[in-house]
Amino acid sequence: MIEFRSVRKEYADGTVAVGDLSLVVPERSTTVLLGSSGCGKTTLLRMVNRMVDPTSGTVLVDGRDVKEQDRVRLRRSIGYVLQAGGLMPHRSVLDNVATVPRLEGATRRAAHARAAELLEVVGLDPALGRRYPGQLSGGQQQRVGVARALGADPDVLLMDEPFGAVDPIVRADLQAELRRLQAELGKTVLFVTHDVDEALRLGDEVVVLRSGGVVAQQGTPAELVAAPADDFVADFLGLRSRQRQLSVREQDGRRLVVDADGRPVGVLEGSLEGSLEGSLEGSLEGSLEGSLEGSLEGEVPGA
Amino acid sequence: MKWLSQNYPQVVDLFLTHLALSVPAIVASLLIAVPLGWSAQHGRGLRGPVLVGVGLLYAIPSLPLFIIVPVLIGTPLRSSSTMIVVLTVYGVAVLVRSAADAFASVPAATLDAAAAVGHTRWSSFWRVELPLAGPVLLAGVRVITVSTVSLVSVGAVIGIQSLGTLFTDGFQRGIRFEVLTGIVLIVALAVLLDGLVVLAGRLLMPWTRRSAGIRGSRRRGGPGRRGDSGRVLAEPQLAGAAQPEGASR
Ligand SMILES: Nc1ncnc2c1ncn2[C@@H]1O[C@H](COP(=O)(O)OP(=O)(O)OP(=O)(O)O)[C@@H](O)[C@H]1O
Ligand SMILES: [Mg+2]
C-alpha cells in the first residue's frame, strides 16, 4: 500500500508541483494518476522512492514513512519504470534487467537467468538480451524498462508513462500485456499517464489531477465516466466530445454502438438485461473499449 | 646500418627506458586527472578554478620544470623520477580538461535513472558514470600518450636517458643514421602505445564497438579519434545488429 498524506512539493524556483495532496493506493491494485503535462504526476511518483522529497507531508509505503528508510534500500525494493526509459546505454539488455539483483549481490549467472525469464514475461525474445538498448525499438526499450522494474520482484511498482514512446497499436498491445501481468503478479501499481483511454483501461482507480498537483476527482473508471465531479473532469475525460456520446442502433440484426455522429465504434453482444460488462467485442476503435464499459455500466442501473 | 648493428643493444635499452618513463607518467596522469576532472564537473564553482589551474601548469616551459620539480619535491636532478613527475604534470594539464568534458558528456538523465533504480553513489560512479565518460576520456588519453612519448625525448637535453639521447648523441657526433633511428623509434613507440590504448578501450567499452552504438554518446574526441569510428563501423559484428525486429514477440 502507498499512502500520501497532505504532501506538497514546491521546487527551489517557487514552482508548486504538488499542492496538499492525499491519496491511498490500495494493495494489489492499479491506481492511475491522470493529468495533463506539468501537473505534477512525475513529482508525485518520485516522492514514493525518495527521488523527490516532499516540502511537507508524508509518504508511507506499507505503513512506513519513506523518510525513515534508507534511500538506496527503498529504491531497490520498489520497481520504477522511468518516463524516458532510463536504460543504461552501455549495458546489455540482460545486464539492464539484472541491475537490482546484481546490486543486491546476486551472482551474474543467477541474475542473468532471472533476467532472461523476465524478458519473456514482458513478451520479449530473450535473444534480444545480448543487444544494447540503442539497438532496440522504442517499444522494445519500454518493455525492457518494465522488465527491469520487475527485476527484484518488488511489491510496489511505479510506472511513469511507460508506454509514451510508442504508436497506438503497440501501446494497446503493451497495455493488454500489463493487464495480463497485473492479473498474474498482483503488484501495487501507481501508474502515470496523460492518456485518458489508457487510464480508463488500466486503472482500478483513477485520480484526475489538475495543474498544480491538485486532485480533481478520484474514482473507478466507471464512476468517473458516469459522474464527473465538474466541468474540468468532464472535459478532460472528453465526455462531451462526440466520440464519447454513444448510443445503440440496430443494423442487420446486430446492435451497433455508435457515437454522436452515427459512426460505429463497436458491437453490443448479449441482452441488455444481462450484465453489460465486458460485452463489447471487436470495437473498431479498441482504445475506446474501457470507456464504453464505463459509460454503459453507468447507464445500466437506470435501464 | 653499420652503426645500428654495432649499437643495437644500446638502442633496445633506450627504447625500454623510454617506455618505462612514458607508461608510468601516462597512468599517473589518468589517475590524477579523473578525480580532478570529476570534481571540476561536479563541484559547484570548481570548474573554472580547476581548469584555469591546470591550464597554467601547461604554460610552464619544460626545461625550468626539470629544475623546479627536484627543488619542490626533492627528487634527484636528472633522475627518472623527476622525468616521470614532469611528464605527469603535463599529462594532467591536458587530461583534466578532457576528463571534465568526459563527465559533462554523461547524460544527466542516465545518472538520475541509475540513482532511481538503486545505485549507490559509489556504484553509480564506477558502473555508470565512469564507463559512459570512457569514450571522451579515452580520446584524451590518446592525446597525452602521444605527447608524453615525444616529451620524454626533451629530457635528453639535460641528460636523462631515453630515445632522445639518440638525437643529442647523433647531433654531437654527426651520425645522421643515429638521429633517424631515434625519430623512427619514437614514432613507432607512440603508435604502439596509442594502439594499445585503443585496444584497451575496445575491451573495456564493448558497447562502443556496436554499430547501433549509443544514443547521446558524443563524437567529441580529440584529434587521435578521427577515423576510428569509420573502422568500427566496418566490423562484421554489424550483421548481428541488423537482425529483423519482428523476432520480439
Ligand atoms: N527539478 C525541478 N525544478 C523546478 N521545477 C520543476 C522541477 N521538476 C519539475 N518541475 C516543475 O514542476 C511541475 C510538475 O512537473 P512534473 O514533472 O511532476 O510534471 P508531469 O505531470 O510529470 O508532466 P509530464 O506529463 O509532462 O511528464 C512542472 O511545472 C515542472 O516544470
Ligand atoms: Mg512526467
XYZ file of C-alpha atoms and ligand atoms in Angstrom:
584
model
C 0.000 0.000 0.000
C 1.142 3.527 -0.768
C -0.235 6.461 1.132
C 0.275 10.164 0.526
C -0.650 12.335 3.488
C -1.082 16.022 2.655
C 2.020 16.094 0.512
C 3.161 19.296 -1.078
C 6.128 19.995 -3.290
C 7.480 23.394 -4.013
C 10.638 23.395 -6.118
C 13.510 25.752 -5.389
C 12.350 28.171 -8.085
C 8.945 28.511 -6.431
C 7.014 26.189 -8.751
C 4.342 24.382 -6.784
C 4.254 20.983 -8.472
C 2.014 19.289 -5.915
C -0.276 21.132 -3.542
C -1.592 19.386 -0.462
C -2.496 16.014 -1.883
C -3.728 12.969 -0.003
C -4.166 9.623 -1.664
C -4.215 5.933 -0.849
C -3.088 3.348 -3.366
C -4.532 0.050 -2.139
C -2.515 -3.119 -2.173
C -2.592 -5.276 -5.296
C -4.419 -2.733 -7.373
C -3.576 -0.271 -10.080
C -4.082 3.397 -9.418
C -3.609 5.761 -12.318
C -2.567 9.381 -11.963
C -4.129 11.138 -14.906
C -3.431 14.739 -15.783
C -2.021 16.967 -18.459
C 1.640 17.751 -18.884
C 3.269 19.550 -15.985
C 0.538 18.860 -13.432
C 2.931 17.119 -11.052
C 2.481 13.435 -11.864
C 6.151 12.572 -12.062
C 6.848 14.617 -8.973
C 4.262 12.634 -7.022
C 5.582 9.333 -8.253
C 9.148 10.171 -7.344
C 8.146 11.036 -3.818
C 7.477 7.337 -3.290
C 11.056 6.259 -3.913
C 12.551 9.403 -2.474
C 13.844 10.765 -5.752
C 11.887 13.836 -4.668
C 11.461 14.864 -1.063
C 8.123 16.493 -0.338
C 8.292 20.021 1.049
C 5.722 18.938 3.600
C 3.570 15.937 4.309
C 4.474 12.282 4.440
C 4.551 9.339 2.101
C 4.122 5.866 3.506
C 4.844 2.576 1.817
C 3.282 -0.367 3.609
C 2.648 1.861 6.562
C 6.245 3.009 6.920
C 7.293 6.607 6.368
C 9.721 6.611 3.446
C 11.688 9.422 5.110
C 12.806 6.989 7.740
C 14.053 4.453 5.269
C 17.412 4.219 3.597
C 17.077 5.700 0.097
C 19.055 3.020 -1.642
C 17.271 0.139 0.098
C 13.922 1.765 -0.579
C 14.644 2.285 -4.267
C 15.791 -1.277 -4.742
C 12.610 -2.531 -3.128
C 10.388 -0.516 -5.475
C 10.138 -1.151 -9.195
C 10.336 2.068 -11.177
C 9.703 2.447 -14.887
C 11.058 5.844 -15.831
C 9.276 8.230 -18.132
C 12.131 8.302 -20.633
C 13.074 4.650 -20.265
C 16.239 5.336 -18.311
C 18.087 2.258 -19.527
C 21.851 2.159 -19.176
C 23.083 2.593 -22.759
C 26.394 0.888 -22.073
C 24.985 -2.286 -20.588
C 23.365 -5.091 -22.498
C 19.624 -5.558 -22.201
C 20.209 -8.546 -19.943
C 22.538 -6.535 -17.708
C 19.983 -3.756 -17.530
C 17.253 -6.090 -16.397
C 19.634 -7.740 -13.932
C 20.651 -4.422 -12.370
C 18.963 -4.634 -9.000
C 19.641 -8.317 -8.313
C 23.302 -7.668 -9.180
C 23.449 -4.654 -6.876
C 21.920 -6.837 -4.199
C 24.764 -9.295 -4.623
C 23.237 -11.985 -6.824
C 25.740 -13.856 -8.967
C 25.933 -12.804 -12.571
C 24.717 -16.196 -13.699
C 21.671 -16.233 -11.431
C 20.796 -12.631 -12.209
C 21.045 -13.242 -15.939
C 18.917 -16.358 -15.778
C 16.231 -14.406 -13.946
C 16.573 -11.501 -16.374
C 16.032 -13.808 -19.349
C 12.836 -15.055 -17.697
C 11.675 -11.513 -17.168
C 12.230 -10.660 -20.810
C 9.825 -13.436 -21.648
C 7.387 -12.202 -19.049
C 7.207 -8.835 -20.799
C 6.945 -10.501 -24.176
C 10.470 -10.038 -25.490
C 12.598 -12.657 -27.163
C 15.378 -13.468 -24.667
C 17.776 -13.444 -27.607
C 17.460 -9.671 -27.519
C 19.185 -9.772 -24.151
C 22.596 -9.567 -25.737
C 21.856 -6.323 -27.503
C 22.371 -2.833 -26.208
C 19.327 -0.651 -25.580
C 20.271 1.551 -28.537
C 19.736 -1.449 -30.774
C 16.094 -1.881 -29.778
C 12.965 -0.138 -30.976
C 11.271 2.340 -28.653
C 8.552 -0.146 -27.725
C 11.077 -2.871 -27.013
C 13.053 -0.492 -24.806
C 9.942 0.298 -22.824
C 9.349 -3.384 -22.244
C 12.918 -3.735 -21.047
C 12.201 -0.876 -18.642
C 9.235 -2.819 -17.303
C 11.298 -5.999 -17.023
C 13.991 -4.142 -15.103
C 11.406 -2.752 -12.717
C 10.185 -6.295 -12.070
C 13.771 -7.415 -11.531
C 13.839 -7.544 -7.764
C 10.263 -8.831 -7.595
C 9.022 -5.686 -5.879
C 5.584 -5.413 -4.303
C 5.281 -1.829 -5.413
C 5.627 -0.686 -9.000
C 5.879 2.925 -10.144
C 5.251 3.416 -13.833
C 5.752 6.829 -15.383
C 4.144 6.968 -18.823
C 5.781 3.667 -19.602
C 4.124 3.406 -22.997
C 4.549 7.002 -24.031
C 7.034 6.481 -26.834
C 5.148 4.002 -28.972
C 2.498 4.065 -31.639
C -1.135 3.404 -30.678
C -1.145 -0.217 -31.804
C 1.954 -1.227 -29.876
C 0.651 0.800 -26.988
C -2.637 -1.112 -26.894
C -0.568 -4.255 -27.057
C 1.579 -3.238 -24.119
C -1.470 -2.180 -22.130
C -3.062 -5.563 -22.678
C 0.145 -7.199 -21.565
C 0.314 -5.099 -18.460
C -3.229 -6.096 -17.565
C -2.336 -9.745 -18.042
C 0.798 -9.274 -15.964
C -1.040 -7.475 -13.235
C -3.663 -10.237 -13.098
C -0.807 -12.696 -12.663
C 1.516 -10.832 -10.371
C -0.821 -8.657 -8.319
C 1.524 -5.755 -7.650
C 0.600 -2.460 -6.095
C 0.913 -0.222 -9.125
C 0.998 3.542 -9.304
C 0.743 4.396 -12.974
C 1.145 7.821 -14.539
C -0.311 8.876 -17.853
C -1.882 11.793 -19.628
C -3.765 9.463 -21.937
C -7.424 9.187 -20.912
C -8.040 5.900 -22.695
C -5.002 4.370 -21.081
C -6.155 5.494 -17.652
C -9.630 4.062 -18.136
C -8.221 0.805 -19.469
C -5.660 0.146 -16.816
C -6.842 1.787 -13.627
C -8.773 0.081 -10.885
C -8.845 3.574 -9.541
C -8.155 6.767 -11.492
C -7.053 10.037 -9.947
C -7.622 13.045 -12.184
C -5.190 15.833 -11.371
C -5.493 19.459 -12.305
C -2.481 21.707 -12.690
C -0.563 22.374 -9.514
C -0.965 18.772 -8.407
C -4.470 19.035 -7.003
C -6.912 16.117 -7.127
C -9.893 16.993 -9.296
C -11.624 13.673 -8.811
C -10.845 10.148 -7.771
C -12.845 7.040 -8.520
C -13.144 3.919 -10.586
C -13.170 4.498 -14.329
C -16.896 3.789 -14.315
C -17.547 6.288 -11.550
C -15.596 8.984 -13.330
C -17.343 8.463 -16.614
C -20.781 8.138 -15.013
C -20.482 11.111 -12.713
C -17.676 13.538 -13.439
C -17.320 15.872 -10.488
C -17.150 19.050 -12.527
C -16.615 20.550 -15.961
C -12.868 20.170 -15.717
C -13.114 16.403 -15.265
C -15.819 16.032 -17.881
C -13.759 17.999 -20.385
C -10.562 16.252 -19.517
C -12.128 12.841 -19.973
C -13.569 14.122 -23.222
C -17.063 13.089 -22.153
C -18.624 15.877 -24.137
C -16.777 15.023 -27.278
C -18.971 13.480 -29.915
C -16.870 10.300 -29.921
C -17.792 9.608 -26.326
C -21.513 10.162 -26.645
C -22.692 6.729 -27.558
C -25.965 5.162 -28.430
C -27.096 1.787 -29.724
C -28.567 1.275 -33.175
C -29.886 -1.861 -34.806
C -28.214 -2.851 -38.046
C -28.669 -6.164 -39.875
C -29.880 -7.794 -36.692
C -26.927 -6.659 -34.614
C -26.776 -3.849 -32.163
C -24.121 -1.337 -33.081
C -22.756 1.169 -30.649
C -22.426 4.477 -32.460
C -21.091 7.863 -31.473
C -22.908 11.175 -31.726
C -22.097 11.403 -35.417
C -23.577 7.986 -36.016
C -20.169 6.458 -36.537
C -19.954 2.836 -35.357
C -17.456 2.147 -32.608
C -18.427 -1.394 -31.657
C -20.954 -4.152 -31.461
C -23.125 -4.857 -28.453
C -23.497 -8.510 -27.589
C -25.811 -10.360 -25.249
C -29.077 -8.963 -23.972
C -29.456 -5.658 -22.215
C -30.940 -7.465 -19.211
C -27.678 -9.348 -18.686
C -24.534 -7.783 -17.428
C -23.061 -5.475 -19.975
C -19.658 -5.522 -18.527
C -17.049 -6.774 -20.902
C -19.672 -7.446 -23.512
C -18.289 -5.164 -26.150
C -16.224 -7.027 -28.597
C -14.130 -6.135 -31.551
C -14.728 -2.471 -31.167
C -13.471 -0.639 -34.201
C -11.558 1.664 -32.013
C -10.100 -0.667 -29.450
C -8.922 2.216 -27.385
C -12.468 3.184 -26.538
C -13.302 -0.162 -25.030
C -12.631 0.847 -21.478
C -14.675 3.993 -21.658
C -17.548 2.231 -23.303
C -17.696 -0.237 -20.486
C -17.627 2.631 -18.143
C -20.392 4.646 -19.697
C -22.620 1.694 -20.332
C -22.202 0.436 -16.809
C -23.228 3.852 -15.717
C -26.423 3.600 -17.698
C -27.389 0.103 -16.704
C -28.859 0.722 -13.272
C -31.418 3.035 -14.794
C -32.225 0.644 -17.637
C 73.329 0.470 -40.827
C 76.728 -0.383 -39.540
C 76.024 1.979 -36.674
C 72.836 0.149 -35.782
C 74.379 -3.314 -35.910
C 77.089 -2.116 -33.545
C 74.780 -0.292 -31.207
C 71.531 -2.162 -31.217
C 71.785 -3.457 -27.628
C 72.031 0.145 -26.509
C 69.144 1.160 -28.776
C 66.947 -1.582 -27.338
C 67.933 -0.415 -23.891
C 66.966 3.171 -24.685
C 63.695 2.021 -26.178
C 62.805 0.184 -22.981
C 63.916 3.136 -20.874
C 61.742 5.410 -22.950
C 58.829 3.051 -22.430
C 59.486 2.839 -18.713
C 59.367 6.638 -18.447
C 56.254 7.072 -20.582
C 53.906 4.447 -19.213
C 54.017 5.375 -15.513
C 53.526 9.032 -16.431
C 50.501 8.232 -18.586
C 48.964 6.046 -15.899
C 49.656 8.602 -13.173
C 48.163 11.388 -15.297
C 44.998 9.363 -15.725
C 44.739 8.538 -12.030
C 45.157 12.189 -11.055
C 43.122 13.748 -13.842
C 39.999 11.632 -13.369
C 39.191 12.776 -9.817
C 40.193 16.361 -10.685
C 38.061 16.347 -13.795
C 35.172 14.821 -11.895
C 35.303 17.478 -9.204
C 35.650 20.204 -11.830
C 32.453 18.894 -13.358
C 30.517 18.272 -10.162
C 31.815 20.673 -7.576
C 29.901 23.916 -7.526
C 32.129 26.664 -8.883
C 35.142 24.368 -9.110
C 35.230 24.014 -12.864
C 36.670 27.465 -13.528
C 39.450 27.400 -10.940
C 40.476 23.808 -11.659
C 40.642 24.312 -15.401
C 42.484 27.611 -15.106
C 44.865 25.995 -12.639
C 45.783 23.103 -14.875
C 45.928 25.482 -17.831
C 48.645 27.423 -16.017
C 50.591 24.216 -15.418
C 50.711 23.715 -19.129
C 52.154 27.187 -19.579
C 55.302 26.351 -17.611
C 58.193 25.733 -20.039
C 59.539 22.227 -19.724
C 63.210 22.890 -19.105
C 62.695 25.019 -15.992
C 60.275 22.373 -14.755
C 63.149 19.870 -14.705
C 64.771 22.163 -12.121
C 61.618 23.181 -10.246
C 60.376 19.637 -9.650
C 63.516 18.402 -7.852
C 63.563 21.579 -5.758
C 59.896 21.210 -4.802
C 59.651 17.506 -4.119
C 63.263 16.528 -3.581
C 63.711 14.029 -6.391
C 67.270 13.852 -7.702
C 68.043 16.109 -10.669
C 68.367 14.125 -13.901
C 66.582 11.128 -12.429
C 63.822 9.100 -13.994
C 61.522 10.008 -11.106
C 61.931 13.703 -11.917
C 61.205 12.889 -15.514
C 58.040 10.982 -14.665
C 56.784 13.786 -12.426
C 57.376 16.386 -15.127
C 55.614 14.238 -17.712
C 52.741 13.714 -15.323
C 52.370 17.446 -14.769
C 51.911 17.966 -18.489
C 49.724 14.915 -18.815
C 47.445 16.134 -16.052
C 47.352 19.619 -17.531
C 45.873 18.245 -20.730
C 43.834 15.377 -19.372
C 41.900 17.213 -16.656
C 40.059 19.182 -19.285
C 39.287 16.017 -21.224
C 38.093 14.351 -18.046
C 35.844 17.283 -17.161
C 34.418 17.202 -20.684
C 34.062 13.447 -20.442
C 31.995 13.651 -17.274
C 29.996 16.507 -18.759
C 29.137 14.261 -21.696
C 27.386 11.730 -19.469
C 23.648 12.376 -19.789
C 22.200 13.628 -16.513
C 19.080 11.563 -17.165
C 21.114 8.373 -17.149
C 22.688 9.229 -13.797
C 19.251 10.084 -12.459
C 17.965 6.740 -13.685
C 20.895 4.939 -12.075
C 20.088 6.502 -8.721
C 16.385 5.803 -9.174
C 16.834 2.076 -9.655
C 19.027 1.840 -6.589
C 22.652 2.511 -7.395
C 24.673 3.985 -4.558
C 26.810 6.988 -5.463
C 29.801 4.723 -5.444
C 28.348 2.070 -7.724
C 26.859 4.735 -9.940
C 30.316 6.270 -10.399
C 32.068 3.012 -11.201
C 29.363 1.276 -13.152
C 27.631 4.131 -14.915
C 29.379 7.465 -14.875
C 32.977 6.399 -15.495
C 32.116 3.926 -18.264
C 29.932 6.485 -20.012
C 32.678 9.090 -19.696
C 35.034 6.480 -21.169
C 34.955 7.352 -24.849
C 35.770 11.043 -24.338
C 38.306 10.171 -21.661
C 39.926 7.672 -23.986
C 40.355 10.357 -26.637
C 42.193 12.459 -24.042
C 44.391 9.548 -23.024
C 45.360 9.018 -26.648
C 46.458 12.629 -26.913
C 48.617 12.518 -23.796
C 50.023 9.136 -24.744
C 51.481 10.533 -27.909
C 52.530 13.834 -26.364
C 54.175 12.089 -23.405
C 56.215 9.791 -25.628
C 57.517 12.738 -27.577
C 58.113 14.847 -24.483
C 60.319 12.172 -22.926
C 62.968 12.927 -25.538
C 63.351 16.503 -24.254
C 64.916 15.062 -21.113
C 67.925 14.029 -23.173
C 68.940 17.692 -23.307
C 69.565 17.705 -19.586
C 70.935 14.188 -19.586
C 68.019 11.927 -18.784
C 68.479 8.866 -20.969
C 65.795 7.927 -23.489
C 65.436 7.514 -27.235
C 66.005 11.282 -27.267
C 69.593 10.502 -26.377
C 69.959 9.241 -29.939
C 69.255 12.810 -31.143
C 71.656 14.552 -28.832
C 74.338 11.974 -29.352
C 73.745 11.763 -33.071
C 73.926 15.532 -33.472
C 77.062 15.863 -31.419
C 78.867 13.111 -33.248
C 77.380 13.859 -36.641
C 75.817 10.418 -37.086
C 72.762 11.060 -39.182
C 71.581 7.498 -39.015
C 71.511 7.626 -35.258
C 69.199 10.676 -35.323
C 66.985 8.973 -37.868
C 66.775 5.838 -35.736
C 65.708 7.973 -32.797
C 62.912 9.619 -34.751
C 61.620 6.367 -36.210
C 61.624 4.579 -32.876
C 59.871 7.393 -31.043
C 57.139 7.468 -33.648
C 56.919 3.681 -33.514
C 56.614 3.715 -29.743
C 53.931 6.375 -29.870
C 51.952 4.415 -32.449
C 52.369 1.227 -30.438
C 51.154 2.742 -27.175
C 48.308 4.524 -28.928
C 47.259 1.212 -30.432
C 47.325 -0.415 -27.012
C 45.187 2.376 -25.591
C 42.653 1.937 -28.384
C 42.645 -1.802 -27.818
C 42.137 -1.380 -24.102
C 39.269 0.977 -24.866
C 37.598 -1.623 -27.040
C 37.968 -4.294 -24.407
C 36.735 -2.076 -21.598
C 33.952 -0.437 -23.575
C 32.464 -3.155 -25.733
C 29.297 -1.158 -26.344
C 31.188 1.416 -28.388
C 32.000 -1.308 -30.900
C 28.429 -1.985 -31.817
C 27.036 -0.342 -34.875
C 23.827 0.940 -33.346
C 26.024 2.408 -30.682
C 24.610 4.616 -28.056
C 22.225 7.429 -28.462
C 23.547 10.560 -26.946
C 27.147 9.441 -26.947
C 29.251 12.254 -28.249
C 31.670 12.356 -31.066
C 33.736 14.755 -29.125
C 37.070 13.057 -29.323
C 40.423 14.686 -29.697
C 42.476 14.578 -32.842
C 43.506 10.968 -32.425
C 39.918 9.828 -32.504
C 39.195 10.659 -36.065
C 38.899 7.673 -38.298
C 38.307 5.125 -35.626
C 34.573 5.379 -35.892
C 34.913 4.510 -39.537
C 36.923 1.453 -38.711
C 34.496 0.453 -36.020
C 31.562 0.585 -38.381
C 33.270 -1.711 -40.790
C 33.361 -4.548 -38.281
C 31.488 -7.727 -39.065
C 29.516 -7.505 -35.791
C 27.230 -5.261 -37.752
C 25.417 -8.289 -39.084
C 24.198 -9.263 -35.634
C 22.782 -5.847 -35.006
C 20.773 -5.804 -38.161
C 18.507 -8.705 -37.305
C 14.853 -8.154 -38.051
C 12.915 -6.612 -35.214
C 9.987 -8.949 -35.719
C 11.644 -11.572 -33.528
C 10.485 -9.762 -30.437
C 7.008 -11.098 -29.916
N 13.571 19.988 -10.655
C 12.587 20.888 -10.866
N 12.788 22.193 -10.572
C 11.807 23.100 -10.771
N 10.604 22.812 -11.264
C 10.343 21.538 -11.579
C 11.327 20.513 -11.410
N 10.794 19.347 -11.806
C 9.543 19.623 -12.216
N 9.280 20.937 -12.086
C 8.006 21.610 -12.397
O 7.002 21.023 -11.606
C 5.820 20.861 -12.357
C 5.408 19.412 -12.354
O 6.385 18.647 -13.024
P 6.237 17.092 -13.271
O 7.474 16.618 -13.922
O 5.863 16.444 -11.994
O 5.018 17.076 -14.288
P 4.321 15.862 -15.027
O 2.900 15.879 -14.606
O 5.076 14.610 -14.817
O 4.403 16.298 -16.545
P 4.624 15.431 -17.863
O 3.320 14.772 -18.176
O 4.978 16.444 -18.899
O 5.723 14.459 -17.590
C 6.100 21.422 -13.738
O 5.612 22.728 -13.782
C 7.596 21.407 -13.831
O 8.047 22.451 -14.640
Mg 6.199 13.366 -16.033
